[in-house]
mmCIF file of C-alpha atoms in Angstrom:
data_model
loop_
_atom_site.group_PDB
_atom_site.id
_atom_site.type_symbol
_atom_site.label_atom_id
_atom_site.label_comp_id
_atom_site.label_asym_id
_atom_site.label_seq_id
_atom_site.Cartn_x
_atom_site.Cartn_y
_atom_site.Cartn_z
ATOM 1 C CA MET A 1 -0.174 -58.625 -2.633
ATOM 2 C CA ASN A 2 -3.037 -56.298 -3.510
ATOM 3 C CA LEU A 3 -2.971 -53.057 -1.536
ATOM 4 C CA ARG A 4 -6.268 -51.273 -0.977
ATOM 5 C CA ILE A 5 -6.290 -47.485 -1.434
ATOM 6 C CA ASP A 6 -7.533 -46.956 2.139
ATOM 7 C CA GLU A 7 -4.393 -48.659 3.430
ATOM 8 C CA LEU A 8 -2.172 -45.933 1.958
ATOM 9 C CA PRO A 9 -0.689 -43.626 4.632
ATOM 10 C CA SER A 10 -1.560 -40.337 2.910
ATOM 11 C CA ALA A 11 -4.555 -38.722 1.241
ATOM 12 C CA THR A 12 -4.664 -40.275 -2.244
ATOM 13 C CA LEU A 13 -6.614 -39.700 -5.445
ATOM 14 C CA VAL A 14 -6.568 -41.927 -8.522
ATOM 15 C CA VAL A 15 -7.528 -40.083 -11.711
ATOM 16 C CA ASP A 16 -7.981 -41.208 -15.310
ATOM 17 C CA ALA A 17 -6.563 -39.710 -18.492
ATOM 18 C CA ASP A 18 -9.319 -37.080 -18.499
ATOM 19 C CA ARG A 19 -8.352 -36.049 -14.951
ATOM 20 C CA VAL A 20 -11.569 -37.439 -13.477
ATOM 21 C CA VAL A 21 -11.299 -38.962 -10.004
ATOM 22 C CA ARG A 22 -11.833 -42.725 -10.177
ATOM 23 C CA ALA A 23 -10.873 -43.600 -6.587
ATOM 24 C CA ALA A 24 -10.200 -41.745 -3.346
ATOM 25 C CA ASN A 25 -9.274 -42.984 0.109
ATOM 26 C CA GLU A 26 -10.763 -41.964 3.427
ATOM 27 C CA LEU A 27 -7.850 -39.655 4.188
ATOM 28 C CA ALA A 28 -8.554 -37.688 0.996
ATOM 29 C CA GLY A 29 -12.189 -37.430 2.014
ATOM 30 C CA ALA A 30 -11.208 -36.157 5.467
ATOM 31 C CA LEU A 31 -8.800 -33.629 3.942
ATOM 32 C CA LEU A 32 -11.486 -32.205 1.651
ATOM 33 C CA ARG A 33 -14.315 -32.609 4.197
ATOM 34 C CA CYS A 34 -16.182 -34.842 1.801
ATOM 35 C CA PRO A 35 -16.997 -38.593 1.925
ATOM 36 C CA ALA A 36 -14.469 -40.393 -0.249
ATOM 37 C CA PRO A 37 -17.164 -41.982 -2.521
ATOM 38 C CA ALA A 38 -18.527 -38.493 -3.255
ATOM 39 C CA LEU A 39 -15.171 -37.480 -4.731
ATOM 40 C CA VAL A 40 -15.400 -40.199 -7.374
ATOM 41 C CA GLY A 41 -16.561 -38.789 -10.699
ATOM 42 C CA ARG A 42 -15.442 -35.232 -9.968
ATOM 43 C CA SER A 43 -12.979 -33.500 -12.269
ATOM 44 C CA LEU A 44 -9.585 -32.707 -10.831
ATOM 45 C CA THR A 45 -9.748 -29.231 -12.399
ATOM 46 C CA GLU A 46 -12.995 -28.694 -10.464
ATOM 47 C CA LEU A 47 -11.205 -29.433 -7.195
ATOM 48 C CA ILE A 48 -8.278 -27.114 -7.915
ATOM 49 C CA ALA A 49 -8.726 -23.603 -6.504
ATOM 50 C CA PRO A 50 -6.896 -20.467 -7.646
ATOM 51 C CA SER A 51 -3.723 -19.847 -5.635
ATOM 52 C CA ALA A 52 -4.665 -18.330 -2.285
ATOM 53 C CA VAL A 53 -1.517 -16.216 -2.226
ATOM 54 C CA GLY A 54 -1.689 -14.764 -5.721
ATOM 55 C CA ILE A 55 1.421 -16.574 -6.962
ATOM 56 C CA GLU A 56 1.591 -17.901 -10.509
ATOM 57 C CA LEU A 57 2.708 -21.512 -10.152
ATOM 58 C CA PRO A 58 2.704 -23.963 -13.062
ATOM 59 C CA SER A 59 -0.885 -25.105 -13.523
ATOM 60 C CA TRP A 60 -2.104 -28.696 -13.352
ATOM 61 C CA ALA A 61 -3.116 -28.351 -16.984
ATOM 62 C CA ASP A 62 0.444 -27.412 -17.988
ATOM 63 C CA ARG A 63 1.933 -30.330 -16.065
ATOM 64 C CA TRP A 64 -0.646 -32.749 -17.453
ATOM 65 C CA HIS A 65 -0.047 -31.559 -21.028
ATOM 66 C CA ALA A 66 3.712 -32.054 -20.591
ATOM 67 C CA SER A 67 3.186 -35.592 -19.317
ATOM 68 C CA THR A 68 0.988 -36.345 -22.332
ATOM 69 C CA VAL A 69 3.557 -35.117 -24.853
ATOM 70 C CA LEU A 70 6.610 -36.528 -23.071
ATOM 71 C CA ARG A 71 5.864 -40.211 -22.650
ATOM 72 C CA SER A 72 9.038 -40.792 -20.667
ATOM 73 C CA VAL A 73 7.698 -38.670 -17.789
ATOM 74 C CA VAL A 74 6.831 -40.982 -14.893
ATOM 75 C CA ARG A 75 6.739 -38.833 -11.750
ATOM 76 C CA LEU A 76 4.634 -35.852 -10.810
ATOM 77 C CA PRO A 77 7.163 -33.783 -8.791
ATOM 78 C CA GLU A 78 5.984 -32.476 -5.429
ATOM 79 C CA HIS A 79 4.581 -28.977 -5.655
ATOM 80 C CA ASP A 80 2.068 -26.692 -3.980
ATOM 81 C CA VAL A 81 -1.597 -26.856 -4.871
ATOM 82 C CA THR A 82 -4.738 -25.288 -3.414
ATOM 83 C CA LEU A 83 -7.938 -27.363 -3.321
ATOM 84 C CA HIS A 84 -11.610 -26.619 -2.701
ATOM 85 C CA ASP A 85 -13.137 -28.460 0.231
ATOM 86 C CA ALA A 86 -16.813 -29.420 0.526
ATOM 87 C CA ASP A 87 -17.578 -26.359 2.675
ATOM 88 C CA GLY A 88 -16.348 -23.901 0.049
ATOM 89 C CA GLY A 89 -13.076 -23.286 1.832
ATOM 90 C CA ILE A 90 -9.575 -23.891 0.558
ATOM 91 C CA VAL A 91 -6.952 -26.426 1.612
ATOM 92 C CA ARG A 92 -3.285 -25.844 0.842
ATOM 93 C CA CYS A 93 -1.412 -29.062 0.083
ATOM 94 C CA ARG A 94 1.786 -30.497 -1.268
ATOM 95 C CA ALA A 95 0.955 -32.822 -4.159
ATOM 96 C CA ALA A 96 3.113 -35.566 -5.666
ATOM 97 C CA GLY A 97 2.435 -38.711 -7.615
ATOM 98 C CA ARG A 98 3.107 -41.066 -10.483
ATOM 99 C CA TYR A 99 1.592 -41.177 -13.940
ATOM 100 C CA ARG A 100 -0.016 -44.402 -15.136
ATOM 101 C CA ARG A 101 0.675 -45.536 -18.711
ATOM 102 C CA ASP A 102 -0.170 -48.502 -20.913
ATOM 103 C CA LEU A 103 2.420 -50.630 -22.672
ATOM 104 C CA ASP A 104 3.023 -48.135 -25.504
ATOM 105 C CA GLY A 105 3.436 -45.220 -23.065
ATOM 106 C CA THR A 106 0.032 -43.622 -23.573
ATOM 107 C CA LEU A 107 -1.140 -41.776 -20.461
ATOM 108 C CA THR A 108 -4.023 -43.539 -18.725
ATOM 109 C CA GLY A 109 -4.138 -41.583 -15.469
ATOM 110 C CA ALA A 110 -2.222 -40.845 -12.312
ATOM 111 C CA VAL A 111 -2.036 -41.639 -8.624
ATOM 112 C CA ILE A 112 -1.745 -38.440 -6.598
ATOM 113 C CA SER A 113 -0.719 -38.141 -2.959
ATOM 114 C CA LEU A 114 -1.759 -35.032 -1.005
ATOM 115 C CA ARG A 115 -0.038 -33.734 2.100
ATOM 116 C CA PRO A 116 -1.684 -30.787 3.941
ATOM 117 C CA VAL A 117 0.495 -27.763 4.601
ATOM 118 C CA GLU A 118 0.144 -26.413 8.114
ATOM 119 C CA PRO A 119 0.929 -22.670 8.036
ATOM 120 C CA ARG A 120 2.982 -21.323 10.933
ATOM 121 C CA GLY A 121 1.302 -18.146 12.090
ATOM 122 C CA GLY A 122 -0.904 -18.265 8.993
ATOM 123 C CA THR A 123 1.624 -16.496 6.758
ATOM 124 C CA GLU A 124 4.518 -18.884 6.137
ATOM 125 C CA LEU A 125 4.932 -19.998 2.543
ATOM 126 C CA SER A 126 7.163 -22.584 0.997
ATOM 127 C CA ALA A 127 10.593 -22.035 -0.491
ATOM 128 C CA ILE A 128 9.286 -22.997 -3.925
ATOM 129 C CA GLU A 129 6.815 -20.094 -3.788
ATOM 130 C CA VAL A 130 9.607 -17.672 -2.893
ATOM 131 C CA VAL A 131 11.703 -18.887 -5.823
ATOM 132 C CA SER A 132 8.709 -18.891 -8.174
ATOM 133 C CA THR A 133 7.694 -15.340 -7.297
ATOM 134 C CA VAL A 134 11.148 -13.766 -7.347
ATOM 135 C CA SER A 135 12.200 -15.592 -10.521
ATOM 136 C CA HIS A 136 9.044 -14.291 -12.198
ATOM 137 C CA GLU A 137 9.966 -10.736 -11.213
ATOM 138 C CA LEU A 138 13.586 -11.208 -12.354
ATOM 139 C CA ARG A 139 12.529 -12.307 -15.816
ATOM 140 C CA SER A 140 11.300 -8.888 -16.937
ATOM 141 C CA PRO A 141 14.390 -6.743 -16.146
ATOM 142 C CA LEU A 142 16.784 -9.438 -17.363
ATOM 143 C CA THR A 143 14.893 -9.720 -20.651
ATOM 144 C CA SER A 144 15.081 -5.945 -21.017
ATOM 145 C CA VAL A 145 18.833 -5.881 -20.291
ATOM 146 C CA LYS A 146 19.440 -8.696 -22.769
ATOM 147 C CA GLY A 147 17.401 -6.974 -25.472
ATOM 148 C CA TYR A 148 18.988 -3.543 -25.149
ATOM 149 C CA THR A 149 22.576 -4.788 -24.866
ATOM 150 C CA SER A 150 22.092 -7.079 -27.870
ATOM 151 C CA LEU A 151 20.718 -4.170 -29.872
ATOM 152 C CA LEU A 152 23.596 -1.900 -28.879
ATOM 153 C CA LEU A 153 26.215 -4.526 -29.705
ATOM 154 C CA ASN A 154 24.768 -5.342 -33.131
ATOM 155 C CA ARG A 155 23.687 -1.862 -34.305
ATOM 156 C CA TRP A 156 25.946 0.529 -32.395
ATOM 157 C CA ASP A 157 26.943 2.596 -35.453
ATOM 158 C CA ARG A 158 23.341 2.966 -36.634
ATOM 159 C CA ILE A 159 21.791 4.098 -33.351
ATOM 160 C CA PRO A 160 21.710 7.861 -32.602
ATOM 161 C CA ASP A 161 23.541 8.943 -29.474
ATOM 162 C CA ASP A 162 20.371 10.106 -27.715
ATOM 163 C CA GLN A 163 18.769 6.682 -28.183
ATOM 164 C CA LYS A 164 21.923 4.983 -26.942
ATOM 165 C CA ARG A 165 21.727 7.033 -23.779
ATOM 166 C CA GLU A 166 18.042 6.160 -23.268
ATOM 167 C CA MET A 167 18.842 2.463 -23.664
ATOM 168 C CA LEU A 168 21.760 2.634 -21.231
ATOM 169 C CA VAL A 169 19.626 4.491 -18.679
ATOM 170 C CA GLN A 170 17.030 1.712 -18.929
ATOM 171 C CA VAL A 171 19.713 -0.979 -18.574
ATOM 172 C CA HIS A 172 21.024 0.826 -15.482
ATOM 173 C CA HIS A 173 17.507 1.005 -14.045
ATOM 174 C CA ASP A 174 16.853 -2.701 -14.708
ATOM 175 C CA ALA A 175 20.191 -3.642 -13.139
ATOM 176 C CA ASP A 176 19.156 -1.739 -10.003
ATOM 177 C CA ARG A 177 15.873 -3.643 -9.974
ATOM 178 C CA VAL A 178 17.666 -6.993 -10.172
ATOM 179 C CA THR A 179 19.976 -5.927 -7.349
ATOM 180 C CA ARG A 180 16.990 -5.041 -5.185
ATOM 181 C CA LEU A 181 15.308 -8.391 -5.835
ATOM 182 C CA VAL A 182 18.470 -10.261 -4.871
ATOM 183 C CA THR A 183 18.711 -8.091 -1.747
ATOM 184 C CA GLU A 184 15.117 -9.060 -0.893
ATOM 185 C CA LEU A 185 16.006 -12.736 -1.119
ATOM 186 C CA LEU A 186 18.990 -12.258 1.176
ATOM 187 C CA ASP A 187 16.924 -10.191 3.618
ATOM 188 C CA ILE A 188 14.262 -12.929 3.813
ATOM 189 C CA SER A 189 16.878 -15.484 4.787
ATOM 190 C CA ARG A 190 18.580 -13.225 7.311
ATOM 191 C CA LEU A 191 15.359 -12.044 8.936
ATOM 192 C CA GLU A 192 13.922 -15.538 9.276
ATOM 193 C CA THR A 193 17.126 -16.981 10.714
ATOM 194 C CA GLY A 194 17.959 -14.007 12.939
ATOM 195 C CA ARG A 195 21.249 -13.415 11.115
ATOM 196 C CA LEU A 196 20.564 -9.870 9.944
ATOM 197 C CA HIS A 197 23.611 -7.699 10.660
ATOM 198 C CA LEU A 198 23.065 -3.958 10.943
ATOM 199 C CA ARG A 199 25.966 -1.664 10.073
ATOM 200 C CA ARG A 200 24.948 1.219 12.301
ATOM 201 C CA GLN A 201 26.221 4.750 12.035
ATOM 202 C CA LEU A 202 24.785 8.212 12.590
ATOM 203 C CA VAL A 203 22.194 8.841 9.880
ATOM 204 C CA ASP A 204 20.684 12.163 8.816
ATOM 205 C CA LEU A 205 17.108 11.296 7.851
ATOM 206 C CA SER A 206 16.689 14.465 5.773
ATOM 207 C CA ASP A 207 19.581 13.360 3.565
ATOM 208 C CA VAL A 208 18.107 9.874 3.237
ATOM 209 C CA ALA A 209 14.688 11.254 2.267
ATOM 210 C CA THR A 210 16.249 13.547 -0.348
ATOM 211 C CA ARG A 211 18.133 10.641 -1.945
ATOM 212 C CA VAL A 212 15.014 8.471 -1.958
ATOM 213 C CA VAL A 213 12.863 11.105 -3.664
ATOM 214 C CA ALA A 214 15.538 11.701 -6.307
ATOM 215 C CA LYS A 215 15.903 7.969 -6.963
ATOM 216 C CA VAL A 216 12.176 7.178 -7.138
ATOM 217 C CA GLY A 217 11.722 10.246 -9.344
ATOM 218 C CA LEU A 218 13.830 8.554 -12.021
ATOM 219 C CA GLU A 219 11.201 5.828 -12.294
ATOM 220 C CA TYR A 220 8.114 8.010 -11.785
ATOM 221 C CA GLU A 221 8.629 11.208 -13.786
ATOM 222 C CA ALA A 222 5.384 12.672 -12.425
ATOM 223 C CA LEU A 223 6.490 12.146 -8.822
ATOM 224 C CA GLY A 224 5.535 15.025 -6.562
ATOM 225 C CA CYS A 225 6.844 14.406 -3.064
ATOM 226 C CA SER A 226 7.618 17.044 -0.466
ATOM 227 C CA ILE A 227 9.849 16.525 2.556
ATOM 228 C CA ASP A 228 8.971 17.992 5.943
ATOM 229 C CA ILE A 229 11.413 16.763 8.560
ATOM 230 C CA GLY A 230 11.660 19.088 11.541
ATOM 231 C CA VAL A 231 14.942 20.738 12.475
ATOM 232 C CA ASP A 232 14.613 19.229 15.949
ATOM 233 C CA VAL A 233 14.794 15.693 14.540
ATOM 234 C CA PRO A 234 18.195 14.307 15.553
ATOM 235 C CA ARG A 235 20.352 11.938 13.593
ATOM 236 C CA VAL A 236 19.646 8.323 14.427
ATOM 237 C CA TYR A 237 22.113 5.501 15.005
ATOM 238 C CA ALA A 238 21.026 3.070 12.309
ATOM 239 C CA ASP A 239 22.047 1.195 9.178
ATOM 240 C CA PRO A 240 21.740 3.860 6.443
ATOM 241 C CA ASP A 241 21.261 1.337 3.632
ATOM 242 C CA LYS A 242 18.412 -0.422 5.452
ATOM 243 C CA VAL A 243 16.699 2.834 6.391
ATOM 244 C CA GLU A 244 16.934 3.974 2.767
ATOM 245 C CA GLN A 245 15.576 0.598 1.636
ATOM 246 C CA VAL A 246 12.530 0.936 3.900
ATOM 247 C CA LEU A 247 11.787 4.519 2.886
ATOM 248 C CA THR A 248 12.276 3.746 -0.817
ATOM 249 C CA ASN A 249 9.784 0.909 -0.598
ATOM 250 C CA LEU A 250 7.184 3.105 1.109
ATOM 251 C CA VAL A 251 7.544 5.935 -1.412
ATOM 252 C CA GLU A 252 7.508 3.564 -4.394
ATOM 253 C CA ASN A 253 4.404 1.791 -3.092
ATOM 254 C CA ALA A 254 2.645 5.120 -2.617
ATOM 255 C CA ALA A 255 3.530 6.198 -6.160
ATOM 256 C CA LYS A 256 2.502 2.839 -7.645
ATOM 257 C CA TYR A 257 -0.686 2.026 -5.748
ATOM 258 C CA ALA A 258 -1.970 5.460 -4.697
ATOM 259 C CA ALA A 259 -0.807 8.447 -6.752
ATOM 260 C CA PRO A 260 2.680 9.773 -7.610
ATOM 261 C CA THR A 261 1.656 13.325 -6.757
ATOM 262 C CA GLY A 262 0.752 14.825 -3.412
ATOM 263 C CA LEU A 263 3.121 12.616 -1.414
ATOM 264 C CA VAL A 264 4.611 13.953 1.797
ATOM 265 C CA ILE A 265 7.476 12.564 3.871
ATOM 266 C CA THR A 266 7.310 13.878 7.406
ATOM 267 C CA GLY A 267 9.654 13.430 10.326
ATOM 268 C CA SER A 268 9.177 14.311 13.962
ATOM 269 C CA LEU A 269 10.654 13.684 17.374
ATOM 270 C CA GLU A 270 8.175 11.922 19.640
ATOM 271 C CA GLY A 271 9.559 11.202 23.062
ATOM 272 C CA GLY A 272 12.306 8.638 22.716
ATOM 273 C CA VAL A 273 11.722 7.876 19.064
ATOM 274 C CA VAL A 274 11.982 9.534 15.674
ATOM 275 C CA ALA A 275 8.879 8.954 13.547
ATOM 276 C CA ILE A 276 9.057 9.017 9.745
ATOM 277 C CA ALA A 277 5.800 8.878 7.793
ATOM 278 C CA VAL A 278 4.917 8.659 4.103
ATOM 279 C CA GLN A 279 1.468 10.081 3.372
ATOM 280 C CA ASP A 280 -0.370 9.749 0.059
ATOM 281 C CA ARG A 281 -3.608 11.096 -1.375
ATOM 282 C CA GLY A 282 -4.812 7.913 -3.010
ATOM 283 C CA GLU A 283 -8.092 6.064 -2.711
ATOM 284 C CA GLY A 284 -7.069 4.415 0.533
ATOM 285 C CA ILE A 285 -6.722 0.781 1.557
ATOM 286 C CA PRO A 286 -9.928 -1.140 2.362
ATOM 287 C CA PRO A 287 -10.274 -2.111 6.044
ATOM 288 C CA SER A 288 -10.277 -5.779 5.016
ATOM 289 C CA ASP A 289 -6.830 -5.436 3.401
ATOM 290 C CA LEU A 290 -5.166 -3.161 5.941
ATOM 291 C CA PRO A 291 -4.337 -5.888 8.524
ATOM 292 C CA ARG A 292 -2.713 -7.974 5.791
ATOM 293 C CA VAL A 293 -0.450 -5.451 4.070
ATOM 294 C CA PHE A 294 2.593 -6.537 6.088
ATOM 295 C CA THR A 295 2.130 -10.267 5.485
ATOM 296 C CA LYS A 296 4.531 -12.040 3.191
ATOM 297 C CA PHE A 297 3.455 -12.162 -0.481
ATOM 298 C CA PHE A 298 0.358 -10.023 0.029
ATOM 299 C CA ARG A 299 -0.503 -8.005 -3.068
ATOM 300 C CA ARG A 300 -3.673 -5.976 -3.407
ATOM 301 C CA ASP A 301 -5.966 -6.971 -6.243
ATOM 302 C CA LEU A 302 -5.588 -3.797 -8.285
ATOM 303 C CA GLY A 303 -5.531 -4.698 -11.948
ATOM 304 C CA LYS A 304 -2.670 -7.106 -12.541
ATOM 305 C CA PRO A 305 -0.656 -7.420 -9.324
ATOM 306 C CA THR A 306 3.016 -6.516 -9.702
ATOM 307 C CA GLY A 307 6.017 -6.957 -7.468
ATOM 308 C CA THR A 308 6.835 -9.810 -5.164
ATOM 309 C CA GLY A 309 4.595 -8.855 -2.259
ATOM 310 C CA LEU A 310 7.681 -8.983 -0.042
ATOM 311 C CA GLY A 311 8.578 -5.313 0.287
ATOM 312 C CA LEU A 312 6.404 -4.355 3.248
ATOM 313 C CA TRP A 313 7.072 -7.634 5.065
ATOM 314 C CA ILE A 314 10.816 -7.082 4.732
ATOM 315 C CA SER A 315 10.509 -3.391 5.631
ATOM 316 C CA ARG A 316 8.717 -4.220 8.861
ATOM 317 C CA GLY A 317 11.431 -6.753 9.707
ATOM 318 C CA LEU A 318 14.187 -4.219 9.045
ATOM 319 C CA VAL A 319 12.493 -1.578 11.196
ATOM 320 C CA GLU A 320 11.913 -4.032 14.043
ATOM 321 C CA ALA A 321 15.563 -5.115 13.834
ATOM 322 C CA HIS A 322 16.408 -1.489 14.684
ATOM 323 C CA GLY A 323 14.038 -1.584 17.652
ATOM 324 C CA GLY A 324 11.296 0.405 15.931
ATOM 325 C CA ARG A 325 7.811 -0.221 14.571
ATOM 326 C CA LEU A 326 6.221 0.067 11.119
ATOM 327 C CA THR A 327 2.457 0.664 11.002
ATOM 328 C CA ALA A 328 -0.175 1.683 8.474
ATOM 329 C CA THR A 329 -3.376 3.709 8.706
ATOM 330 C CA SER A 330 -5.806 4.557 5.929
ATOM 331 C CA THR A 331 -9.040 6.404 5.265
ATOM 332 C CA MET A 332 -11.002 5.454 2.169
ATOM 333 C CA GLY A 333 -11.172 8.337 -0.280
ATOM 334 C CA GLN A 334 -8.462 10.319 1.514
ATOM 335 C CA GLY A 335 -5.278 8.277 1.430
ATOM 336 C CA SER A 336 -2.925 6.197 3.530
ATOM 337 C CA THR A 337 -0.015 6.776 5.890
ATOM 338 C CA PHE A 338 2.841 4.360 6.502
ATOM 339 C CA ARG A 339 4.815 5.320 9.579
ATOM 340 C CA PHE A 340 7.948 3.834 11.080
ATOM 341 C CA THR A 341 9.870 4.718 14.203
ATOM 342 C CA LEU A 342 13.537 4.515 15.127
ATOM 343 C CA PRO A 343 14.768 4.839 18.714
ATOM 344 C CA THR A 344 16.945 7.832 19.528
ATOM 345 C CA ASP A 345 18.683 6.173 22.466
ATOM 346 C CA ALA A 346 20.456 3.433 20.472
ATOM 347 C CA PHE A 347 23.672 5.452 20.289
ATOM 348 C CA ASP A 348 23.554 6.196 24.036
ATOM 349 C CA LYS A 349 23.089 2.509 24.811
ATOM 350 C CA LEU A 350 26.061 1.659 22.639
ATOM 351 C CA LEU A 351 28.229 4.140 24.561
ATOM 352 C CA GLU A 352 27.074 2.602 27.847
ATOM 353 C CA HIS A 353 28.360 -0.787 26.741
ATOM 354 C CA HIS A 354 31.452 0.523 24.942
ATOM 355 C CA PRO A 355 32.649 3.663 26.798
#
């Protein structure tokens, strides 16, 4: 039985060995807002758009090259891809398929099935993107740890003590970075499933701010950050580790993306909440980017983006889990302020329920 391409239940493209589209069904045309016959003759690389979320996924070219070299490869595993539509927009899809080969295994083309990804709330991304991003960030500190420990083990007697200490300090720093990335992964899962457990206790925010500045100062030697938390600011009933995590992320972001000097951490009592703010003197965040800074995986296009783009999204979730809010304001040429609140009545409410 001969099956026509338009009878297939999903958007389908048939490409040749040069990745040129040789057939497309009506569903593919509808997906890309283009008549199916008009897709024929177009290069697949022309249809592929850069990742809309700034995540480095294996490229089509890499996958295609691997299938050419490894003749035993039959399937194109399902993965995320972003396509151009006829209107100049982008369409996020899940792509899968099978390679076509002649009798001696030479690649002759592929049949590719496309399934549109419907974002929930416009910000949800797939698990593969989470793994891809975090694994990319893990690679650097783990490579550093491996290199330094190997050097110390093999040349211990020939390395001066001061250099040994520098290497061990770097290993310690990289181990902290790995721990934070793993914590981010766990926080994503707990926030999205509502299983985040807060270990609340009375927290002195001045002490937390002092620890954060000292810790971030180890990474940014030029850090200049003053602390101005009023004496009338009471202790809050919160999870100290989560509060420190939020404040560390805000200070690190300010040092990385704005300027490490001129930072100020302020704290004030405002009605029934304590407000903590991190102010910088950087160039500011463009109005077009400001609404997106708390979305998952968002990274500003400043040079080569670094980090996972998860820190602010997680920080907002942690603050909201405490019953507070995390917001951002910015003025171009003057700097930005990230401000979060924590309720002061949480401890009183606990006493009401557990006298």
